[in-house]
PDB file of C-alpha atoms in Angstrom:
ATOM      1  CA  ALA A  26      -9.850  13.039   6.128  1.00 77.00           C
ATOM      2  CA  GLN A  27      -9.038  11.136   2.990  1.00 84.00           C
ATOM      3  CA  SER A  28     -10.813   7.943   1.977  1.00 90.00           C
ATOM      4  CA  VAL A  29     -11.032   5.483  -0.898  1.00 94.00           C
ATOM      5  CA  ALA A  30     -13.903   3.246  -1.944  1.00 96.00           C
ATOM      6  CA  GLN A  31     -13.618   0.181  -4.120  1.00 96.00           C
ATOM      7  CA  PRO A  32     -17.242  -0.851  -4.433  1.00 96.00           C
ATOM      8  CA  GLU A  33     -16.643  -4.313  -5.880  1.00 96.00           C
ATOM      9  CA  ASP A  34     -15.067  -7.075  -3.822  1.00 95.00           C
ATOM     10  CA  GLN A  35     -14.579  -9.137  -6.974  1.00 97.00           C
ATOM     11  CA  VAL A  36     -14.685  -8.558 -10.708  1.00 98.00           C
ATOM     12  CA  ASN A  37     -14.993 -11.464 -13.129  1.00 98.00           C
ATOM     13  CA  VAL A  38     -14.122 -11.071 -16.788  1.00 98.00           C
ATOM     14  CA  ALA A  39     -13.385 -13.413 -19.668  1.00 98.00           C
ATOM     15  CA  GLU A  40      -9.925 -13.424 -21.202  1.00 97.00           C
ATOM     16  CA  GLY A  41      -9.735 -11.019 -24.111  1.00 97.00           C
ATOM     17  CA  ASN A  42     -12.563  -8.822 -22.851  1.00 98.00           C
ATOM     18  CA  PRO A  43     -12.029  -5.323 -21.501  1.00 97.00           C
ATOM     19  CA  LEU A  44     -11.875  -4.910 -17.741  1.00 97.00           C
ATOM     20  CA  THR A  45     -12.674  -2.084 -15.351  1.00 97.00           C
ATOM     21  CA  VAL A  46     -11.924  -1.945 -11.636  1.00 98.00           C
ATOM     22  CA  LYS A  47     -13.677   0.962  -9.963  1.00 98.00           C
ATOM     23  CA  CYS A  48     -12.282   3.430  -7.461  1.00 98.00           C
ATOM     24  CA  THR A  49     -13.697   6.617  -5.976  1.00 97.00           C
ATOM     25  CA  TYR A  50     -11.932   8.837  -3.496  1.00 95.00           C
ATOM     26  CA  SER A  51     -12.509  11.684  -1.095  1.00 92.00           C
ATOM     27  CA  VAL A  52      -9.906  14.314  -0.188  1.00 88.00           C
ATOM     28  CA  SER A  53     -10.017  17.891   0.986  1.00 85.00           C
ATOM     29  CA  GLY A  54      -7.285  19.081  -1.358  1.00 83.00           C
ATOM     30  CA  ASN A  55      -5.607  17.860  -4.504  1.00 84.00           C
ATOM     31  CA  PRO A  56      -4.949  14.139  -4.707  1.00 88.00           C
ATOM     32  CA  TYR A  57      -2.129  11.879  -5.670  1.00 90.00           C
ATOM     33  CA  LEU A  58      -3.764   8.632  -6.853  1.00 94.00           C
ATOM     34  CA  PHE A  59      -2.183   5.211  -7.222  1.00 94.00           C
ATOM     35  CA  TRP A  60      -3.050   1.697  -8.289  1.00 96.00           C
ATOM     36  CA  TYR A  61      -1.169  -1.289  -6.884  1.00 94.00           C
ATOM     37  CA  VAL A  62      -1.488  -4.985  -7.646  1.00 95.00           C
ATOM     38  CA  GLN A  63      -0.848  -7.862  -5.274  1.00 93.00           C
ATOM     39  CA  TYR A  64      -0.234 -11.405  -6.472  1.00 90.00           C
ATOM     40  CA  PRO A  65      -0.581 -14.313  -4.026  1.00 83.00           C
ATOM     41  CA  ASN A  66       2.177 -14.352  -1.404  1.00 77.00           C
ATOM     42  CA  ARG A  67       3.772 -11.293  -2.907  1.00 79.00           C
ATOM     43  CA  GLY A  68       4.131  -7.662  -1.955  1.00 83.00           C
ATOM     44  CA  LEU A  69       2.467  -4.687  -3.581  1.00 89.00           C
ATOM     45  CA  GLN A  70       3.558  -3.821  -7.078  1.00 90.00           C
ATOM     46  CA  PHE A  71       3.088  -0.330  -8.448  1.00 90.00           C
ATOM     47  CA  LEU A  72       0.914  -0.124 -11.574  1.00 94.00           C
ATOM     48  CA  LEU A  73       0.359   3.563 -12.242  1.00 93.00           C
ATOM     49  CA  LYS A  74      -0.180   6.947 -10.681  1.00 93.00           C
ATOM     50  CA  TYR A  75      -1.889  10.252 -11.279  1.00 93.00           C
ATOM     51  CA  ILE A  76      -0.055  13.286  -9.984  1.00 88.00           C
ATOM     52  CA  THR A  77      -0.993  16.064 -12.374  1.00 86.00           C
ATOM     53  CA  GLY A  78      -1.508  16.687 -16.074  1.00 87.00           C
ATOM     54  CA  ASP A  79      -3.265  14.392 -18.532  1.00 90.00           C
ATOM     55  CA  ASN A  80      -6.315  12.710 -17.016  1.00 92.00           C
ATOM     56  CA  LEU A  81      -5.574   9.435 -18.800  1.00 95.00           C
ATOM     57  CA  VAL A  82      -2.644   7.694 -17.203  1.00 95.00           C
ATOM     58  CA  LYS A  83      -0.896   4.689 -18.730  1.00 95.00           C
ATOM     59  CA  GLY A  84       0.944   2.211 -16.568  1.00 93.00           C
ATOM     60  CA  SER A  85       2.539  -1.202 -16.449  1.00 90.00           C
ATOM     61  CA  TYR A  86       1.261  -4.366 -18.187  1.00 92.00           C
ATOM     62  CA  GLY A  87      -1.123  -2.470 -20.483  1.00 95.00           C
ATOM     63  CA  PHE A  88      -3.199  -0.964 -17.670  1.00 97.00           C
ATOM     64  CA  GLU A  89      -4.510   2.585 -17.725  1.00 97.00           C
ATOM     65  CA  ALA A  90      -6.666   4.735 -15.494  1.00 97.00           C
ATOM     66  CA  GLU A  91      -8.708   7.853 -15.994  1.00 95.00           C
ATOM     67  CA  PHE A  92      -8.752  10.619 -13.415  1.00 95.00           C
ATOM     68  CA  ASN A  93     -12.189  12.244 -13.240  1.00 95.00           C
ATOM     69  CA  LYS A  94     -12.182  15.171 -10.858  1.00 93.00           C
ATOM     70  CA  SER A  95     -15.904  15.932 -11.044  1.00 94.00           C
ATOM     71  CA  GLN A  96     -16.816  12.344 -10.217  1.00 95.00           C
ATOM     72  CA  THR A  97     -13.831  11.890  -7.878  1.00 95.00           C
ATOM     73  CA  SER A  98     -13.045   8.621  -9.593  1.00 97.00           C
ATOM     74  CA  PHE A  99      -9.905   6.853 -10.776  1.00 98.00           C
ATOM     75  CA  HIS A 100     -11.054   3.646 -12.463  1.00 98.00           C
ATOM     76  CA  LEU A 101      -8.486   1.117 -13.628  1.00 98.00           C
ATOM     77  CA  LYS A 102      -8.947  -0.265 -17.146  1.00 98.00           C
ATOM     78  CA  LYS A 103      -7.399  -2.632 -19.617  1.00 97.00           C
ATOM     79  CA  PRO A 104      -8.630  -3.185 -23.188  1.00 97.00           C
ATOM     80  CA  SER A 105      -8.001  -6.936 -23.240  1.00 97.00           C
ATOM     81  CA  ALA A 106      -7.706  -8.997 -20.053  1.00 97.00           C
ATOM     82  CA  LEU A 107      -5.225 -11.831 -19.572  1.00 97.00           C
ATOM     83  CA  VAL A 108      -5.536 -14.787 -17.219  1.00 96.00           C
ATOM     84  CA  SER A 109      -2.268 -13.619 -15.663  1.00 95.00           C
ATOM     85  CA  ASP A 110      -3.986 -10.358 -14.639  1.00 96.00           C
ATOM     86  CA  SER A 111      -5.893 -12.281 -11.965  1.00 96.00           C
ATOM     87  CA  ALA A 112      -4.824 -10.704  -8.684  1.00 96.00           C
ATOM     88  CA  LEU A 113      -5.884  -8.327  -5.910  1.00 95.00           C
ATOM     89  CA  TYR A 114      -5.958  -4.664  -6.906  1.00 97.00           C
ATOM     90  CA  PHE A 115      -5.738  -1.706  -4.566  1.00 95.00           C
ATOM     91  CA  CYS A 116      -6.501   1.930  -5.214  1.00 96.00           C
ATOM     92  CA  ALA A 117      -4.786   4.469  -2.938  1.00 94.00           C
ATOM     93  CA  VAL A 118      -4.913   8.230  -2.441  1.00 92.00           C
ATOM     94  CA  ARG A 119      -2.722  10.788  -0.801  1.00 86.00           C
ATOM     95  CA  ASP A 120      -4.187  14.165   0.081  1.00 78.00           C
ATOM     96  CA  LEU A 121      -1.646  16.858  -0.696  1.00 72.00           C
ATOM     97  CA  ASP A 122      -3.188  19.164   1.888  1.00 70.00           C
ATOM     98  CA  THR A 123      -2.060  16.989   4.778  1.00 69.00           C
ATOM     99  CA  GLY A 124       1.489  16.648   6.014  1.00 66.00           C
ATOM    100  CA  ARG A 125       1.444  12.942   6.749  1.00 65.00           C
ATOM    101  CA  ARG A 126       2.215  11.698   3.255  1.00 73.00           C
ATOM    102  CA  ALA A 127       0.160   8.660   4.226  1.00 80.00           C
ATOM    103  CA  LEU A 128      -1.503   6.608   1.557  1.00 86.00           C
ATOM    104  CA  THR A 129      -5.091   5.640   2.262  1.00 90.00           C
ATOM    105  CA  PHE A 130      -6.051   2.389   0.586  1.00 92.00           C
ATOM    106  CA  GLY A 131      -9.318   0.981  -0.587  1.00 93.00           C
ATOM    107  CA  SER A 132     -10.372  -2.444   0.631  1.00 93.00           C
ATOM    108  CA  GLY A 133      -9.182  -4.099  -2.570  1.00 94.00           C
ATOM    109  CA  THR A 134     -10.864  -5.733  -5.570  1.00 96.00           C
ATOM    110  CA  ARG A 135     -10.097  -9.268  -6.592  1.00 96.00           C
ATOM    111  CA  LEU A 136      -9.908  -9.600 -10.354  1.00 97.00           C
ATOM    112  CA  GLN A 137     -10.622 -13.055 -11.766  1.00 97.00           C
ATOM    113  CA  VAL A 138      -9.977 -13.534 -15.472  1.00 97.00           C
ATOM    114  CA  GLN A 139     -11.445 -16.734 -16.863  1.00 96.00           C
ATOM    115  CA  PRO A 140      -9.804 -18.513 -19.813  1.00 94.00           C
TER     116      PRO A 140
ATOM    117  CA  GLU B  29      18.480  -2.606  -7.235  1.00 85.00           C
ATOM    118  CA  ALA B  30      16.268  -0.079  -5.441  1.00 82.00           C
ATOM    119  CA  GLN B  31      14.244  -1.909  -2.854  1.00 91.00           C
ATOM    120  CA  VAL B  32      12.662  -2.123   0.566  1.00 95.00           C
ATOM    121  CA  THR B  33      13.732  -5.233   2.465  1.00 95.00           C
ATOM    122  CA  GLN B  34      11.694  -6.703   5.297  1.00 96.00           C
ATOM    123  CA  ASN B  35      12.626  -9.548   7.577  1.00 96.00           C
ATOM    124  CA  PRO B  36      11.400 -12.073   8.413  1.00 96.00           C
ATOM    125  CA  ARG B  37       8.917 -13.016   5.679  1.00 95.00           C
ATOM    126  CA  TYR B  38       7.007 -15.331   7.989  1.00 96.00           C
ATOM    127  CA  LEU B  39       6.847 -15.400  11.771  1.00 97.00           C
ATOM    128  CA  ILE B  40       4.808 -17.438  14.231  1.00 97.00           C
ATOM    129  CA  THR B  41       5.065 -16.367  17.854  1.00 96.00           C
ATOM    130  CA  VAL B  42       3.250 -16.694  21.153  1.00 97.00           C
ATOM    131  CA  THR B  43       1.239 -14.070  22.977  1.00 97.00           C
ATOM    132  CA  GLY B  44       3.403 -11.701  24.966  1.00 97.00           C
ATOM    133  CA  LYS B  45       6.778 -12.545  23.450  1.00 97.00           C
ATOM    134  CA  LYS B  46       8.448  -9.378  22.204  1.00 97.00           C
ATOM    135  CA  LEU B  47       9.389  -9.303  18.540  1.00 97.00           C
ATOM    136  CA  THR B  48      10.886  -6.945  15.990  1.00 98.00           C
ATOM    137  CA  VAL B  49      10.252  -6.832  12.257  1.00 98.00           C
ATOM    138  CA  THR B  50      13.056  -5.099  10.404  1.00 98.00           C
ATOM    139  CA  CYS B  51      12.738  -2.811   7.406  1.00 98.00           C
ATOM    140  CA  SER B  52      15.578  -1.344   5.389  1.00 98.00           C
ATOM    141  CA  GLN B  53      15.593   0.753   2.189  1.00 97.00           C
ATOM    142  CA  ASN B  54      18.525   1.597  -0.070  1.00 96.00           C
ATOM    143  CA  MET B  55      17.028   4.617  -1.861  1.00 94.00           C
ATOM    144  CA  ASN B  56      17.918   7.315   0.666  1.00 94.00           C
ATOM    145  CA  HIS B  57      14.207   8.019   1.186  1.00 94.00           C
ATOM    146  CA  GLU B  58      13.233  10.373   3.982  1.00 92.00           C
ATOM    147  CA  TYR B  59       9.745   8.974   4.506  1.00 92.00           C
ATOM    148  CA  MET B  60       9.097   5.451   5.756  1.00 95.00           C
ATOM    149  CA  SER B  61       5.908   3.849   6.957  1.00 95.00           C
ATOM    150  CA  TRP B  62       4.401   0.628   8.269  1.00 97.00           C
ATOM    151  CA  TYR B  63       1.040  -0.783   7.180  1.00 96.00           C
ATOM    152  CA  ARG B  64      -0.949  -3.825   8.144  1.00 97.00           C
ATOM    153  CA  GLN B  65      -3.199  -5.622   5.697  1.00 94.00           C
ATOM    154  CA  ASP B  66      -6.318  -7.430   6.838  1.00 93.00           C
ATOM    155  CA  PRO B  67      -8.995  -9.042   4.649  1.00 89.00           C
ATOM    156  CA  GLY B  68     -11.709  -6.596   3.622  1.00 86.00           C
ATOM    157  CA  LEU B  69      -9.916  -3.653   5.228  1.00 89.00           C
ATOM    158  CA  GLY B  70      -7.161  -2.943   2.747  1.00 89.00           C
ATOM    159  CA  LEU B  71      -3.926  -1.563   4.165  1.00 91.00           C
ATOM    160  CA  ARG B  72      -3.978   0.644   7.238  1.00 93.00           C
ATOM    161  CA  GLN B  73      -1.092   2.788   8.380  1.00 93.00           C
ATOM    162  CA  ILE B  74       0.458   1.924  11.755  1.00 96.00           C
ATOM    163  CA  TYR B  75       3.315   4.423  12.122  1.00 95.00           C
ATOM    164  CA  TYR B  76       5.316   6.658   9.872  1.00 93.00           C
ATOM    165  CA  SER B  77       8.566   8.582   9.938  1.00 93.00           C
ATOM    166  CA  MET B  78       9.343  11.807   8.080  1.00 90.00           C
ATOM    167  CA  ASN B  79      13.077  11.502   8.750  1.00 91.00           C
ATOM    168  CA  VAL B  80      15.641  10.344  11.306  1.00 94.00           C
ATOM    169  CA  GLU B  81      14.327  10.642  14.869  1.00 93.00           C
ATOM    170  CA  VAL B  82      10.931  11.893  13.599  1.00 91.00           C
ATOM    171  CA  THR B  83       8.107   9.389  13.996  1.00 94.00           C
ATOM    172  CA  ASP B  84       4.356   9.671  14.452  1.00 92.00           C
ATOM    173  CA  LYS B  85       1.252   7.548  14.817  1.00 93.00           C
ATOM    174  CA  GLY B  86      -0.818   6.430  11.884  1.00 91.00           C
ATOM    175  CA  ASP B  87      -4.373   5.154  12.002  1.00 90.00           C
ATOM    176  CA  VAL B  88      -3.837   1.958  14.033  1.00 95.00           C
ATOM    177  CA  PRO B  89      -0.787   2.463  16.301  1.00 97.00           C
ATOM    178  CA  GLU B  90      -1.986   0.632  19.439  1.00 97.00           C
ATOM    179  CA  GLY B  91       0.329  -2.191  20.472  1.00 97.00           C
ATOM    180  CA  TYR B  92       3.196  -1.126  18.221  1.00 98.00           C
ATOM    181  CA  LYS B  93       6.381   0.900  18.553  1.00 98.00           C
ATOM    182  CA  VAL B  94       8.885   2.131  15.995  1.00 98.00           C
ATOM    183  CA  SER B  95      12.245   3.829  15.945  1.00 96.00           C
ATOM    184  CA  ARG B  96      14.227   5.688  13.293  1.00 97.00           C
ATOM    185  CA  LYS B  97      17.839   5.980  14.380  1.00 97.00           C
ATOM    186  CA  GLU B  98      19.228   5.738  10.855  1.00 96.00           C
ATOM    187  CA  LYS B  99      17.728   6.913   7.602  1.00 96.00           C
ATOM    188  CA  ARG B 100      17.686   3.482   5.989  1.00 97.00           C
ATOM    189  CA  ASN B 101      16.132   1.478   8.840  1.00 98.00           C
ATOM    190  CA  PHE B 102      12.666   1.596  10.363  1.00 98.00           C
ATOM    191  CA  PRO B 103      11.971  -1.405  12.616  1.00 98.00           C
ATOM    192  CA  LEU B 104       8.500  -2.278  13.888  1.00 98.00           C
ATOM    193  CA  ILE B 105       8.403  -3.491  17.478  1.00 98.00           C
ATOM    194  CA  LEU B 106       5.633  -5.485  19.143  1.00 97.00           C
ATOM    195  CA  GLU B 107       6.483  -5.481  22.830  1.00 95.00           C
ATOM    196  CA  SER B 108       3.653  -7.798  23.886  1.00 97.00           C
ATOM    197  CA  PRO B 109       2.010  -9.294  20.805  1.00 97.00           C
ATOM    198  CA  SER B 110      -1.602 -10.404  20.957  1.00 97.00           C
ATOM    199  CA  PRO B 111      -3.640 -12.587  18.574  1.00 97.00           C
ATOM    200  CA  ASN B 112      -5.399  -9.532  17.095  1.00 97.00           C
ATOM    201  CA  GLN B 113      -2.027  -8.466  15.709  1.00 98.00           C
ATOM    202  CA  THR B 114      -1.994 -11.493  13.448  1.00 98.00           C
ATOM    203  CA  SER B 115      -1.751  -9.831  10.052  1.00 97.00           C
ATOM    204  CA  LEU B 116       0.315  -9.167   6.945  1.00 96.00           C
ATOM    205  CA  TYR B 117       2.676  -6.243   7.474  1.00 97.00           C
ATOM    206  CA  PHE B 118       4.245  -4.004   4.841  1.00 96.00           C
ATOM    207  CA  CYS B 119       6.950  -1.423   5.090  1.00 96.00           C
ATOM    208  CA  ALA B 120       7.018   1.381   2.512  1.00 94.00           C
ATOM    209  CA  SER B 121       9.205   4.340   1.660  1.00 94.00           C
ATOM    210  CA  THR B 122       9.115   7.366  -0.600  1.00 91.00           C
ATOM    211  CA  ALA B 123      11.098  10.479  -1.378  1.00 87.00           C
ATOM    212  CA  GLY B 124       9.835  14.023  -1.092  1.00 78.00           C
ATOM    213  CA  GLN B 125       6.061  14.385  -1.227  1.00 74.00           C
ATOM    214  CA  GLY B 126       5.479  10.972  -2.704  1.00 75.00           C
ATOM    215  CA  ALA B 127       5.027  12.012  -6.331  1.00 74.00           C
ATOM    216  CA  SER B 128       7.609   9.462  -7.401  1.00 76.00           C
ATOM    217  CA  GLY B 129       5.565   6.708  -5.837  1.00 81.00           C
ATOM    218  CA  TYR B 130       5.829   4.533  -2.774  1.00 88.00           C
ATOM    219  CA  THR B 131       8.017   1.425  -2.757  1.00 91.00           C
ATOM    220  CA  PHE B 132       6.769  -1.493  -0.675  1.00 93.00           C
ATOM    221  CA  GLY B 133       8.600  -4.388   0.880  1.00 93.00           C
ATOM    222  CA  SER B 134       7.577  -7.988   0.218  1.00 92.00           C
ATOM    223  CA  GLY B 135       5.621  -8.253   3.443  1.00 94.00           C
ATOM    224  CA  THR B 136       5.851 -10.099   6.745  1.00 96.00           C
ATOM    225  CA  ARG B 137       3.126 -12.544   7.633  1.00 96.00           C
ATOM    226  CA  LEU B 138       2.830 -12.605  11.409  1.00 97.00           C
ATOM    227  CA  THR B 139       0.799 -15.144  13.364  1.00 97.00           C
ATOM    228  CA  VAL B 140       0.367 -14.695  17.110  1.00 97.00           C
ATOM    229  CA  VAL B 141      -0.986 -17.740  18.939  1.00 96.00           C
TER     230      VAL B 141
END
């Protein structure tokens, strides 16, 4: 079975500082990994994905994530946080060895960027 | 514009009154899925469909039904809603194996009283 852990319910960071939102996963085969962001009263917006290739993935709004196979991690990062980055962030994984194509989500991490 | 459209956005209903939440996508995606989002639990898959007339249970299917008569539509049916189905629901779709990403609808906030 596939699973995702986001160990922090909330991350607080000052505007202009770098931010990291942590994600670790468990799959039996090769993973597809995704980050989504949810703003209040909005749906899920795609940020970035890792499918194959370069371990450092760049996405929307200046976000990036590094795929680390040995540590089974896919942490989301941004060099300089903005107040407008404050939102709920979800990491998700799809195990390529299963036929369901289901995404398994972490429980979410609320990012609060203080001015 | 490529999108997944859900209706309604908000719904308040009473226990036991049948309801349907509609989902439609305009990207010709084979795969469609329903999720519910609850605080502290992330999103959990309710049902999914690989293609027309092919549906299967996800992780939390109890109390829900789906149908896939056309490729673009994937309605979620609650035949006898209960208060524990109060949640935020998302429909999603993708093409192929999902490498292109999953597109989500804007969500339906359902309250069952």
